[in-house]
Amino acid sequence: MPECKSFAMKPLDTSGTLYTMEETSREAVATAVQRVAGMLQRSDQLDKVEQYRRREARKKASVEARLKAAIQSQLDGVRTGLTQLHSALLDVKDIQSSLADVSKDCQLAAKHCVCICTVPEIVAETRQLIEQAELLQAHRKLMELECSRDDLMYEQYRMDSKNTSDMNLISIYFEDVQGLSDELAKQLWMVLQRSMVTVRRDPTMLVSVVRIIEREEKIDRRMVDRKKQTAFIPPGRPKRWKDKMFEVLEGTVSTRIEGTQAVTRETDKMWLVRLLEITRKYVLDDLIVVKNLMVQCFPPHYNTFNRFFILYHNAVSSRVKELAAEDLEANEIVSLLTWVLNTYKSVEMMGHPELCSECDIHQLEPLLPKDVVDDLLSKYVKTFTSNITGWLRKALETDKKDWQKETEPEADQDGYYQTTLPAIVFQMFEQNLQVAAQIDGDFKEQVLKLCLKQMTSFLVRYREEAVAYKEEHLKNRQLPQCYVQYMIAIINNCQTFKESINSLKRKYSQSSEPTDSDAAIERTLNEVAKEGCQFLLDEVFLDLESHLNELLTRKWLTGSHAVDTICVTVEDYFNDFNKIKKPFNQEMTSEALRRVVVEYIKAVMLKRMTFKNADERKEGAERMIKEADQFKFLFKKLAAGEDTDRLCGAIAAIAEVFKLTDPTLLFLEVTTLVSKYPDIREEHIQALLSVRGDASREMRQMIIGTLSENKLSYTSATQPVFKDIAVPTITMTTMTTMTSMATAKLLK
């Protein structure tokens, strides 16, 4: 400071000196001018003017040089003084800043002294507030403690960052603070874990928790920013309580979903259905609470509802993946997939009207990956195939037991015999198709095709069992007692199977294209029905066998009642056959007529007798015509169809050949017969002429030869009559036998 004062006086001395020098210069110039003027007064002094001028110029230059040097010296002194003044000003400012820091440090020290002295007391108060669930107040106290500790540590770090002993001393003194922070955090997490209950009972508690976490987030950010500048960060920072909050909420949601299983398969067969329903109810109720209550407890930027929506979705996804990995039964696989693929996004759950306004369910990832769904479907199909094979086998075994009953089978509302087999089979199919339809349209089609494929295999076994049933009956025709009635039921079942299959396809298939199994099913059902009708007709003709054997014999000619018995027996059987459904009853009646006519004509072709004279031929022919009318009347009554006249007419046409009295007209009559029934063969005509008994060999050869030359072509448009009738040929053994019988008769 003394240097500053002496320097301040120099500007006064300098200005005086400059003033004196300026006055001196002026006086010198004036004197020189006077001297020159005096010198110029005489003419002899004019020659010295140039000399005076140069001398005065040198003096002037000398004076100006001294003046410039003096001025430069004064300027240098001023510059030095200004520099020293600026330096002094900076020193003053540094002193002022230091004094301010000292003042601040004094205030901080005073404050820390107070805080340090009250740390134990504040710790106790904070712990008590935590225990009393006064979380906001507890957090304020905790922030005071942490602020004191952090500021002390920061000052210590700033003064001497390598002094770890003092830093440790501070940490030890404030060691209870971290414990209080952990205790408070524990309380916060407990509130969050019970958030669904808390938000209903005491939403302010949840709000307090969120406020505390938000405060800590701000402190975290401030500490992290300071670390970037100073490299110092307090212990325990950043706390990241916000991240921890979301972890706790996620764990809470997961625990809630996992805790929905109240029963197991061992205690309840419907365990999975109950579990899924409880899960559905919990998720829906919780999300509605989130939307209506919890959203208000969190800041808007948390996007609370969508966050919880995703948390619940992820928790449910994890749970159903665990369930899918278990060894599920077929019905359980269906229950799970139905819930996952349909119920989950329906209005009953995530698509509920109260939720869909807040989020887009179509943006959700699938609960189960496609490969897991495909594996479950594949497992279901495999299990279903195995199960349905067993079910069908068991159903058929049960039906077979019914076939042995001594009581008639039940009749439907139209009076047709039936068993419960079609109803049982298609009830199984219907149930599984209903379940498959709940999963997926394509899967429903797949299950339908599988059912039809299984049906194909089942019907093959059904046919085999029907054949075995007939063969077992033939061993003892008295058993089973209701064989005919149950065989009728087997036939009717074929029509019921057809109708049921068509019904299933209309109901569960979107495609009108025939499946690979359709043709096989149709073919097998027709075969079963046709064979069943054949078995029943075999039963009829077994009873008619002895009466059919009387036809065209001497006993028949003399007055047998074989045809009367045949008609009565057929009509009696057809009283039961009326219980056969269309179209099988119509086909069976037509077949019965055809077989009766064929058996009758076959009796003619067997040449059991030969007419001896015209009277016998007339009597036999009239009897044949009468019996043909009997058959026609019977089968028209049974509605055998439009071929009745034609088939019965074959018997009458043969009778006309026998009835003819003029052998010369025999060719014309035979020609008429052949024109009506072009499937008749030469051996048939030979047999007829042989039975007639009066046709010579030449006449036979002429008739056969003429007919051979003018042979009519046979078309399949009309039902054949003679096609399946064989004419026995006379072998050597037969001739020997006949000769022996004739010899024995003569000997008698």
XYZ file of C-alpha atoms in Angstrom:
748
model
C 0.000 0.000 0.000
C 2.864 2.652 0.690
C 4.062 1.998 -2.882
C 0.691 2.928 -4.177
C 0.754 6.287 -2.303
C 4.237 7.425 -3.571
C 3.251 6.421 -7.068
C 0.156 8.567 -6.818
C 2.278 11.800 -6.252
C 4.392 11.415 -9.403
C 1.810 12.640 -11.869
C 1.836 16.145 -10.116
C 5.654 16.550 -10.404
C 5.633 15.453 -14.018
C 3.056 17.983 -15.129
C 5.102 20.875 -13.479
C 8.263 19.831 -15.229
C 6.510 19.647 -18.561
C 5.082 23.121 -18.032
C 8.545 24.634 -17.141
C 10.156 23.034 -20.217
C 7.459 24.404 -22.462
C 7.935 27.992 -21.057
C 11.701 27.774 -21.464
C 11.289 26.718 -25.092
C 9.075 29.642 -25.810
C 11.514 32.146 -24.210
C 14.413 30.691 -26.173
C 12.535 31.045 -29.414
C 11.567 34.649 -28.607
C 15.182 35.581 -27.721
C 16.457 34.022 -30.935
C 13.919 35.924 -32.983
C 14.981 39.228 -31.308
C 18.631 38.446 -31.907
C 18.040 37.660 -35.565
C 16.002 40.754 -35.960
C 18.882 42.827 -34.414
C 21.404 41.175 -36.695
C 19.410 41.814 -39.781
C 19.377 45.484 -39.099
C 22.930 45.830 -40.588
C 23.764 44.817 -44.149
C 27.116 43.293 -43.277
C 25.361 40.770 -41.054
C 23.137 39.363 -43.863
C 25.780 36.832 -44.881
C 25.567 35.151 -41.447
C 21.781 34.460 -41.672
C 22.235 30.926 -42.962
C 24.684 30.178 -40.201
C 22.275 31.442 -37.583
C 19.496 29.472 -39.109
C 21.374 26.142 -38.896
C 22.477 26.836 -35.325
C 18.943 27.626 -34.234
C 17.636 24.518 -35.968
C 20.095 22.359 -33.994
C 19.003 23.974 -30.762
C 15.385 23.436 -31.603
C 15.929 19.746 -32.430
C 17.804 19.283 -29.153
C 14.963 20.830 -27.187
C 12.354 18.654 -28.959
C 14.388 15.498 -28.310
C 14.619 16.274 -24.586
C 10.887 17.009 -24.570
C 10.004 13.673 -26.231
C 12.237 11.726 -23.839
C 10.589 13.414 -20.872
C 7.092 12.632 -22.159
C 7.969 8.945 -22.889
C 9.358 8.589 -19.396
C 6.152 9.980 -17.902
C 3.985 7.577 -20.015
C 5.977 4.556 -18.900
C 5.444 5.574 -15.308
C 1.687 5.917 -15.825
C 1.496 2.406 -17.431
C 3.350 0.853 -14.550
C 1.057 2.554 -12.075
C -2.075 1.312 -13.811
C -0.757 -2.272 -13.861
C -0.056 -2.135 -10.145
C -3.548 -0.714 -9.491
C -5.179 -3.591 -11.461
C -3.147 -6.166 -9.556
C -4.171 -4.579 -6.285
C -7.849 -4.734 -7.346
C -7.595 -8.470 -8.078
C -5.988 -9.024 -4.699
C -8.864 -7.190 -3.054
C -11.402 -9.374 -4.865
C -9.550 -12.557 -3.866
C -9.567 -11.376 -0.289
C -13.276 -10.639 -0.499
C -13.982 -14.133 -1.967
C -11.838 -15.737 0.684
C -13.673 -13.816 3.359
C -17.014 -14.979 1.848
C -15.794 -18.601 1.801
C -14.649 -18.268 5.346
C -18.036 -16.856 6.287
C -19.785 -19.665 4.455
C -17.542 -22.288 5.990
C -18.224 -20.753 9.370
C -21.959 -20.971 8.759
C -21.656 -24.533 7.402
C -19.491 -25.519 10.283
C -22.010 -24.053 12.678
C -24.775 -25.915 10.905
C -22.831 -29.207 10.794
C -21.945 -28.774 14.408
C -25.636 -28.611 15.209
C -26.408 -31.585 12.910
C -23.515 -33.643 14.172
C -24.611 -33.063 17.693
C -28.209 -34.077 16.905
C -27.476 -37.124 14.677
C -28.342 -39.743 17.334
C -31.522 -37.901 18.163
C -32.585 -37.588 14.508
C -31.756 -41.249 13.877
C -34.029 -42.283 16.731
C -36.820 -40.019 15.570
C -36.538 -41.312 12.030
C -36.645 -44.941 13.125
C -39.731 -44.230 15.220
C -41.448 -42.512 12.297
C -40.690 -45.508 10.070
C -42.177 -47.860 12.644
C -45.270 -45.645 12.835
C -45.563 -45.712 9.026
C -45.121 -41.934 8.880
C -43.122 -42.407 5.751
C -43.029 -38.847 4.396
C -41.803 -37.390 7.691
C -39.350 -40.208 8.117
C -37.992 -39.508 4.675
C -37.520 -35.802 5.469
C -35.445 -36.716 8.520
C -33.496 -39.227 6.486
C -32.748 -36.585 3.848
C -31.405 -34.247 6.599
C -29.077 -36.943 7.868
C -27.921 -37.912 4.391
C -27.413 -34.245 3.469
C -25.187 -33.649 6.530
C -23.174 -36.789 5.876
C -22.838 -36.144 2.161
C -21.813 -32.483 2.617
C -19.180 -33.384 5.214
C -17.817 -36.098 2.971
C -17.777 -33.771 0.001
C -15.903 -31.043 1.940
C -13.452 -33.607 3.179
C -13.026 -34.985 -0.344
C -12.586 -31.456 -1.714
C -9.950 -30.523 0.877
C -8.061 -33.790 0.807
C -9.431 -36.542 -1.418
C -6.697 -38.952 -0.334
C -7.414 -38.651 3.363
C -9.375 -41.877 3.803
C -9.136 -41.957 7.578
C -11.240 -38.824 8.022
C -13.651 -40.089 5.403
C -13.991 -43.383 7.263
C -14.509 -41.494 10.488
C -17.453 -39.655 8.965
C -18.856 -42.936 7.578
C -18.636 -44.597 10.974
C -20.336 -41.695 12.668
C -23.214 -41.784 10.164
C -23.352 -45.576 9.863
C -26.974 -45.724 11.126
C -28.130 -43.575 8.197
C -27.722 -46.372 5.624
C -29.641 -48.708 7.909
C -32.480 -46.215 8.140
C -32.508 -45.916 4.355
C -32.779 -49.695 4.041
C -35.552 -49.828 6.644
C -37.507 -47.118 4.880
C -37.024 -48.851 1.527
C -38.309 -52.082 3.057
C -41.463 -50.277 4.154
C -41.882 -48.789 0.701
C -41.597 -52.186 -0.951
C -44.100 -53.656 1.481
C -46.615 -50.967 0.584
C -46.020 -51.587 -3.123
C -46.386 -55.331 -2.672
C -49.828 -54.715 -1.178
C -50.616 -51.956 -3.651
C -53.846 -53.559 -4.889
C -55.177 -53.573 -1.328
C -53.555 -50.291 -0.283
C -54.981 -48.321 -3.196
C -58.485 -49.299 -2.078
C -58.045 -48.719 1.663
C -55.501 -45.924 1.909
C -54.457 -44.466 -1.439
C -52.584 -41.597 0.307
C -50.088 -44.137 1.583
C -49.346 -45.208 -1.974
C -49.072 -41.570 -3.046
C -46.573 -40.951 -0.236
C -44.458 -43.864 -1.398
C -44.412 -42.542 -4.958
C -43.489 -39.017 -3.742
C -40.594 -40.398 -1.701
C -39.324 -42.359 -4.700
C -39.596 -39.283 -6.901
C -37.549 -37.251 -4.377
C -34.875 -39.907 -4.342
C -34.810 -39.912 -8.127
C -34.105 -36.153 -8.135
C -31.331 -36.566 -5.558
C -29.852 -39.398 -7.623
C -29.755 -37.215 -10.700
C -28.143 -34.331 -8.783
C -25.487 -36.574 -7.283
C -24.720 -38.174 -10.629
C -24.351 -34.735 -12.242
C -21.981 -33.593 -9.462
C -19.943 -36.733 -9.890
C -19.321 -35.787 -13.502
C -17.849 -32.486 -12.298
C -16.064 -33.494 -9.084
C -15.686 -37.285 -9.332
C -17.275 -37.535 -5.883
C -20.519 -39.394 -5.146
C -21.897 -40.184 -1.663
C -22.164 -43.794 -0.489
C -25.332 -45.598 -1.564
C -25.900 -43.359 -4.561
C -27.586 -43.690 -6.935
C -30.279 -45.604 -5.024
C -32.378 -46.239 -8.152
C -35.522 -46.674 -6.080
C -37.709 -46.065 -9.112
C -36.238 -49.075 -10.910
C -36.615 -51.077 -7.738
C -40.242 -49.980 -7.464
C -41.024 -51.392 -10.896
C -39.193 -54.607 -10.021
C -41.301 -54.940 -6.875
C -44.507 -54.284 -8.808
C -43.507 -56.857 -11.413
C -42.773 -59.386 -8.687
C -46.069 -58.560 -7.001
C -48.003 -59.179 -10.211
C -46.130 -62.432 -10.850
C -46.760 -63.626 -7.301
C -50.437 -62.804 -7.628
C -50.745 -64.802 -10.847
C -48.736 -67.725 -9.500
C -50.833 -67.790 -6.326
C -54.099 -68.470 -8.149
C -53.705 -72.275 -8.106
C -55.755 -73.543 -5.200
C -56.181 -77.220 -6.229
C -54.253 -79.908 -8.088
C -55.191 -82.664 -10.496
C -55.070 -85.190 -7.663
C -57.764 -83.398 -5.697
C -59.878 -82.011 -8.531
C -60.108 -83.197 -12.143
C -61.217 -79.698 -13.127
C -58.189 -78.069 -11.513
C -56.983 -76.359 -14.669
C -60.393 -74.927 -15.546
C -60.696 -73.516 -12.026
C -57.156 -72.130 -12.147
C -57.729 -70.380 -15.458
C -61.035 -68.920 -14.302
C -59.487 -67.565 -11.086
C -56.638 -66.085 -13.116
C -59.092 -64.444 -15.489
C -61.047 -62.907 -12.616
C -57.956 -61.683 -10.767
C -56.395 -60.079 -13.839
C -59.612 -58.361 -14.901
C -60.403 -57.071 -11.394
C -56.850 -55.858 -10.820
C -56.618 -54.001 -14.130
C -59.942 -52.272 -13.496
C -58.580 -51.154 -10.105
C -55.421 -49.905 -11.810
C -57.458 -47.936 -14.327
C -59.870 -46.397 -11.844
C -57.695 -45.918 -8.745
C -54.019 -46.630 -9.097
C -53.416 -44.399 -12.114
C -54.249 -41.403 -9.908
C -51.477 -42.278 -7.454
C -48.651 -42.156 -10.013
C -47.309 -39.288 -12.124
C -48.738 -39.211 -15.681
C -45.336 -39.804 -17.272
C -45.223 -43.216 -15.580
C -47.866 -44.421 -18.105
C -49.161 -46.519 -15.235
C -52.024 -48.422 -16.851
C -50.065 -49.562 -19.880
C -47.188 -50.536 -17.615
C -49.442 -52.693 -15.442
C -51.194 -54.045 -18.530
C -47.881 -55.320 -19.868
C -46.830 -56.616 -16.429
C -49.987 -58.716 -16.135
C -49.663 -59.915 -19.715
C -46.065 -61.028 -19.153
C -46.938 -62.703 -15.847
C -49.836 -64.602 -17.417
C -47.646 -65.580 -20.371
C -44.991 -66.994 -18.039
C -47.623 -68.932 -16.121
C -49.287 -70.500 -19.153
C -45.869 -71.475 -20.507
C -45.257 -73.341 -17.246
C -48.640 -75.028 -17.586
C -47.963 -75.933 -21.218
C -44.721 -77.623 -20.164
C -46.576 -79.945 -17.783
C -47.825 -83.398 -18.747
C -51.340 -82.286 -19.611
C -54.181 -84.602 -20.492
C -56.155 -84.118 -23.709
C -59.050 -82.257 -22.084
C -56.572 -80.084 -20.178
C -54.737 -79.183 -23.394
C -58.040 -78.103 -24.894
C -58.963 -76.057 -21.820
C -55.591 -74.295 -21.861
C -55.583 -73.542 -25.595
C -59.193 -72.383 -25.547
C -58.367 -69.973 -22.746
C -55.143 -68.773 -24.373
C -56.458 -68.366 -27.921
C -59.990 -67.175 -27.222
C -60.870 -66.256 -23.652
C -57.761 -64.164 -22.974
C -58.449 -61.462 -25.583
C -62.228 -61.657 -25.334
C -64.513 -59.167 -23.603
C -64.385 -61.448 -20.586
C -60.772 -60.517 -19.946
C -58.253 -58.243 -21.692
C -60.842 -57.053 -24.202
C -63.253 -55.946 -21.485
C -64.996 -52.635 -22.346
C -63.425 -50.911 -19.343
C -59.938 -51.856 -20.517
C -59.996 -51.693 -24.294
C -60.322 -47.898 -24.259
C -56.913 -47.667 -22.562
C -54.903 -50.057 -24.720
C -54.897 -52.066 -27.931
C -55.067 -55.783 -27.208
C -54.019 -56.532 -30.778
C -50.575 -55.134 -29.979
C -50.003 -57.807 -27.333
C -47.582 -60.596 -28.076
C -49.144 -64.097 -28.106
C -49.298 -65.714 -24.680
C -47.751 -68.861 -26.140
C -45.310 -69.036 -29.064
C -46.671 -70.701 -32.182
C -44.332 -73.674 -31.839
C -45.636 -74.349 -28.315
C -49.246 -74.132 -29.540
C -48.421 -76.503 -32.406
C -46.773 -78.937 -30.000
C -49.834 -78.889 -27.749
C -52.164 -79.422 -30.685
C -50.016 -82.283 -31.931
C -50.019 -83.831 -28.479
C -53.784 -83.428 -28.268
C -54.314 -85.064 -31.655
C -52.099 -87.981 -30.659
C -53.887 -88.420 -27.338
C -57.297 -87.924 -28.928
C -56.547 -90.534 -31.582
C -55.545 -93.034 -28.934
C -58.533 -92.192 -26.763
C -61.104 -92.289 -29.523
C -59.812 -95.647 -30.731
C -60.345 -96.968 -27.222
C -63.759 -95.307 -26.920
C -64.956 -96.769 -30.215
C -63.693 -100.225 -29.303
C -65.446 -100.055 -25.948
C -68.657 -98.765 -27.540
C -68.664 -101.639 -30.031
C -68.055 -104.194 -27.291
C -70.991 -102.772 -25.339
C -73.183 -102.918 -28.448
C -72.189 -106.522 -29.096
C -73.360 -107.472 -25.619
C -76.748 -105.968 -26.421
C -77.005 -108.213 -29.495
C -77.220 -111.218 -27.168
C -80.186 -109.891 -25.210
C -83.476 -111.778 -25.098
C -85.443 -108.556 -25.476
C -85.929 -106.659 -28.714
C -83.847 -103.566 -29.341
C -85.322 -100.128 -28.831
C -87.166 -98.442 -31.671
C -86.872 -94.817 -32.702
C -89.805 -92.437 -32.973
C -90.733 -93.925 -36.363
C -90.680 -97.487 -35.049
C -87.373 -98.559 -36.636
C -85.135 -100.831 -34.594
C -81.853 -99.321 -33.494
C -79.095 -99.652 -30.913
C -77.374 -96.905 -28.947
C -74.088 -97.302 -30.836
C -74.506 -94.423 -33.356
C -75.645 -92.045 -30.618
C -72.690 -92.945 -28.403
C -70.169 -92.659 -31.231
C -71.402 -89.321 -32.497
C -71.831 -87.920 -29.042
C -68.111 -88.538 -28.587
C -67.367 -86.918 -31.935
C -69.665 -83.981 -31.200
C -68.080 -83.278 -27.836
C -64.574 -83.262 -29.254
C -65.570 -81.148 -32.238
C -67.241 -78.608 -29.961
C -64.034 -78.401 -27.989
C -61.915 -78.144 -31.150
C -64.171 -75.381 -32.474
C -63.381 -73.321 -29.383
C -59.674 -73.478 -30.187
C -59.474 -72.684 -33.873
C -61.396 -73.134 -37.119
C -58.553 -74.952 -38.861
C -58.055 -77.229 -35.883
C -61.784 -78.031 -35.898
C -61.465 -79.159 -39.533
C -58.443 -81.249 -38.585
C -60.331 -82.983 -35.751
C -63.323 -83.610 -38.043
C -61.068 -85.313 -40.591
C -59.521 -87.342 -37.792
C -62.996 -88.408 -36.588
C -63.958 -89.485 -40.088
C -60.703 -91.380 -40.490
C -61.327 -93.189 -37.218
C -64.875 -93.850 -38.381
C -63.531 -95.616 -41.456
C -61.483 -98.038 -39.354
C -64.319 -98.478 -36.892
C -66.839 -99.434 -39.600
C -64.492 -102.126 -40.899
C -64.535 -103.684 -37.411
C -68.295 -103.161 -37.254
C -68.698 -105.131 -40.469
C -66.466 -107.925 -39.192
C -68.469 -108.170 -35.974
C -71.756 -108.304 -37.916
C -70.414 -111.201 -40.011
C -69.201 -112.979 -36.874
C -72.634 -112.427 -35.286
C -74.311 -114.146 -38.258
C -71.834 -117.050 -38.284
C -72.279 -117.606 -34.564
C -76.035 -117.648 -35.036
C -75.814 -120.275 -37.770
C -74.226 -122.664 -35.283
C -77.480 -122.636 -33.337
C -80.316 -120.819 -35.024
C -82.265 -120.621 -31.793
C -79.690 -118.212 -30.399
C -79.583 -115.339 -29.951
C -83.309 -115.222 -29.436
C -83.652 -111.762 -31.080
C -81.110 -112.323 -33.852
C -83.378 -110.996 -36.600
C -84.336 -107.878 -34.660
C -80.741 -106.978 -33.798
C -79.571 -107.637 -37.354
C -82.268 -105.178 -38.454
C -80.894 -102.702 -35.904
C -77.385 -103.198 -37.330
C -78.716 -102.386 -40.809
C -80.588 -99.323 -39.545
C -77.483 -98.120 -37.746
C -75.795 -97.785 -41.133
C -78.368 -95.228 -42.236
C -78.088 -93.441 -38.886
C -74.311 -93.328 -39.274
C -74.698 -91.752 -42.722
C -77.120 -89.113 -41.467
C -74.949 -88.329 -38.439
C -71.807 -87.967 -40.538
C -73.543 -85.577 -42.915
C -74.859 -83.612 -39.953
C -71.370 -83.286 -38.461
C -69.920 -82.149 -41.764
C -72.622 -79.510 -42.236
C -72.143 -78.249 -38.699
C -68.367 -78.305 -38.337
C -66.916 -78.050 -41.837
C -66.733 -74.913 -43.934
C -65.770 -76.935 -46.998
C -68.208 -78.722 -49.277
C -65.429 -80.780 -50.826
C -65.524 -84.519 -50.001
C -62.849 -85.752 -47.641
C -60.522 -88.694 -48.209
C -62.656 -90.816 -45.872
C -66.083 -90.127 -47.419
C -65.958 -92.743 -50.157
C -64.596 -95.437 -47.844
C -67.252 -94.708 -45.197
C -70.063 -94.738 -47.759
C -68.792 -97.980 -49.298
C -68.379 -99.772 -45.966
C -71.793 -98.701 -44.660
C -73.465 -99.886 -47.848
C -71.622 -103.201 -47.590
C -72.642 -103.683 -43.951
C -76.275 -102.889 -44.753
C -76.313 -105.030 -47.893
C -74.703 -107.963 -46.119
C -77.105 -107.541 -43.202
C -80.063 -107.702 -45.563
C -78.500 -110.744 -47.177
C -78.073 -112.414 -43.781
C -81.742 -111.826 -42.998
C -82.839 -113.217 -46.352
C -80.571 -116.210 -45.737
C -82.446 -116.683 -42.484
C -85.766 -116.592 -44.379
C -84.638 -119.036 -47.034
C -83.220 -121.427 -44.491
C -86.773 -121.729 -43.167
C -88.111 -122.043 -46.726
C -85.576 -124.632 -47.845
C -87.721 -127.717 -47.307
C -90.737 -126.070 -48.978
C -88.678 -124.889 -51.927
C -87.449 -128.447 -52.369
C -91.078 -129.600 -52.892
C -91.584 -127.364 -55.901
C -91.935 -129.064 -59.305
C -92.060 -132.529 -57.754
C -94.748 -135.192 -57.954
C -95.892 -134.211 -54.473
C -96.232 -130.607 -55.618
C -98.197 -131.694 -58.684
C -100.631 -133.754 -56.636
C -101.487 -130.917 -54.258
C -98.625 -129.532 -52.096
C -99.084 -126.376 -49.984
C -95.419 -125.419 -50.318
C -96.090 -122.035 -51.965
C -98.784 -121.197 -49.413
C -96.293 -121.881 -46.663
C -93.599 -119.894 -48.490
C -95.882 -116.853 -48.782
C -96.982 -117.039 -45.163
C -93.400 -117.393 -43.962
C -92.140 -114.521 -46.097
C -94.980 -112.262 -44.961
C -94.340 -113.149 -41.342
C -90.640 -112.289 -41.648
C -91.439 -109.062 -43.421
C -93.586 -107.961 -40.536
C -90.252 -107.658 -38.723
C -88.477 -106.366 -41.820
C -90.849 -103.396 -41.836
C -88.647 -102.103 -39.030
C -85.822 -101.640 -41.561
C -85.208 -98.058 -42.672
C -85.336 -96.828 -46.230
C -83.785 -97.415 -48.665
C -82.666 -100.767 -47.294
C -86.224 -102.110 -46.765
C -87.124 -101.462 -50.383
C -83.944 -103.090 -51.631
C -84.494 -106.044 -49.329
C -88.085 -106.609 -50.514
C -86.972 -106.497 -54.132
C -84.170 -108.939 -53.386
C -86.563 -111.275 -51.560
C -88.887 -111.337 -54.593
C -85.984 -111.980 -56.933
C -84.706 -114.851 -54.802
C -88.163 -116.459 -54.513
C -88.610 -116.312 -58.276
C -85.071 -117.567 -58.900
C -85.555 -120.462 -56.454
C -88.827 -121.347 -58.132
C -87.296 -121.323 -61.615
C -84.282 -123.181 -60.278
C -86.687 -125.923 -59.128
C -87.862 -126.200 -62.751
C -84.295 -126.358 -64.050
C -83.397 -129.128 -61.616
C -85.806 -131.372 -63.568
C -87.142 -132.968 -60.440
C -90.035 -134.341 -62.530
C -91.071 -134.717 -66.144
C -94.649 -134.275 -67.261
C -96.042 -137.576 -68.628
C -98.874 -136.206 -70.668
C -100.801 -133.147 -71.692
C -103.070 -133.280 -68.663
C -100.123 -133.163 -66.287
C -98.597 -130.312 -68.278
C -101.856 -128.394 -68.147
C -102.331 -129.033 -64.438
C -98.718 -128.110 -63.646
C -98.844 -124.992 -65.808
C -102.066 -123.796 -64.225
C -100.565 -124.389 -60.809
C -97.464 -122.401 -61.752
C -99.587 -119.502 -63.022
C -101.632 -119.529 -59.834
C -98.516 -119.553 -57.677
C -96.976 -116.756 -59.733
C -100.106 -114.712 -58.988
C -99.709 -115.579 -55.306
C -96.169 -114.262 -55.342
C -97.243 -111.168 -57.274
C -100.016 -110.421 -54.788
C -97.725 -110.944 -51.799
C -94.853 -108.799 -53.035
C -97.065 -106.032 -54.301
C -98.496 -105.990 -50.829
C -94.933 -105.761 -49.526
C -94.190 -103.015 -52.086
C -91.412 -104.885 -53.821
C -91.331 -102.397 -56.676
C -92.043 -102.109 -60.370
C -90.198 -105.349 -61.285
C -92.784 -107.483 -59.482
C -94.873 -108.174 -62.590
C -91.859 -108.905 -64.719
C -90.218 -111.271 -62.234
C -93.397 -113.158 -61.422
C -94.202 -113.109 -65.129
C -91.153 -115.309 -65.732
C -92.873 -118.163 -63.888
C -96.065 -117.630 -65.899
C -94.078 -117.491 -69.143
C -92.475 -120.853 -68.382
C -95.924 -122.198 -67.534
C -97.147 -121.168 -70.977
C -94.359 -123.260 -72.519
C -95.557 -126.249 -70.487
C -99.257 -125.520 -71.113
C -98.976 -125.477 -74.923
C -100.822 -128.474 -76.447
C -99.622 -128.174 -80.051
C -95.913 -129.073 -80.205
C -95.615 -127.410 -83.601
C -96.177 -124.042 -81.930
C -93.578 -124.737 -79.268
C -90.915 -122.756 -81.118
C -93.078 -119.649 -81.126
C -93.770 -119.933 -77.405
C -90.107 -120.432 -76.587
C -89.236 -117.472 -78.796
C -91.714 -115.320 -76.870
C -90.083 -116.421 -73.590
C -86.614 -115.590 -74.895
C -87.735 -112.163 -76.133
C -89.097 -111.281 -72.686
C -86.082 -112.636 -70.796
C -83.042 -112.373 -73.056
C -80.666 -113.586 -70.314
C -82.062 -117.123 -70.715
C -79.491 -119.576 -72.011
C -79.592 -122.702 -74.183
C -79.282 -125.035 -71.241
C -82.316 -123.387 -69.650
C -84.390 -124.076 -72.793
C -83.070 -127.640 -72.899
C -84.167 -128.148 -69.315
C -87.649 -126.701 -69.979
C -88.168 -128.900 -72.979
C -86.919 -131.850 -70.980
C -89.435 -131.217 -68.186
C -92.231 -130.760 -70.739
C -91.557 -134.349 -71.737
C -92.899 -134.460 -75.296
C -90.276 -132.601 -77.289
C -88.316 -134.879 -79.634
C -84.609 -134.589 -80.078
C -85.033 -133.158 -83.546
C -87.451 -130.506 -82.286
C -85.093 -129.553 -79.474
C -82.188 -129.230 -81.877
C -84.296 -127.167 -84.280
C -85.476 -124.785 -81.562
C -82.011 -124.390 -80.053
C -80.401 -123.956 -83.443
C -82.892 -121.348 -84.601
C -82.604 -119.424 -81.388
C -78.809 -119.533 -81.634
C -78.921 -118.025 -85.093
C -81.248 -115.243 -83.957
C -79.787 -114.715 -80.515
C -80.949 -111.512 -78.831
C -78.475 -109.245 -77.169
C -78.855 -108.882 -73.429
C -78.621 -105.482 -71.818
C -78.162 -104.711 -68.154
C -81.026 -102.197 -68.197
C -83.429 -104.875 -66.881
C -82.886 -107.054 -63.840
C -81.709 -110.536 -64.930
C -83.752 -113.587 -63.970
C -81.958 -116.563 -65.473
C -78.423 -115.242 -65.270
C -77.587 -116.767 -61.888
C -79.595 -119.980 -62.380
C -77.378 -122.965 -63.059
C -78.645 -126.073 -64.855
C -77.151 -129.278 -63.453
C -75.431 -131.490 -65.966
C -75.766 -135.269 -65.907
C -72.393 -136.788 -65.118
C -71.401 -140.458 -65.306
C -71.776 -140.769 -61.553
C -75.277 -139.339 -61.695
C -76.242 -141.671 -64.543
C -74.904 -144.675 -62.647
C -76.826 -143.664 -59.581
C -80.038 -143.164 -61.573
C -79.557 -146.541 -63.290
C -79.034 -148.287 -59.972
C -82.170 -146.639 -58.536
C -84.202 -147.640 -61.599
C -82.927 -151.233 -61.405
C -83.755 -151.454 -57.735
C -87.256 -150.113 -58.409
C -87.848 -152.710 -61.141
C -86.647 -155.486 -58.869
C -89.194 -154.471 -56.304
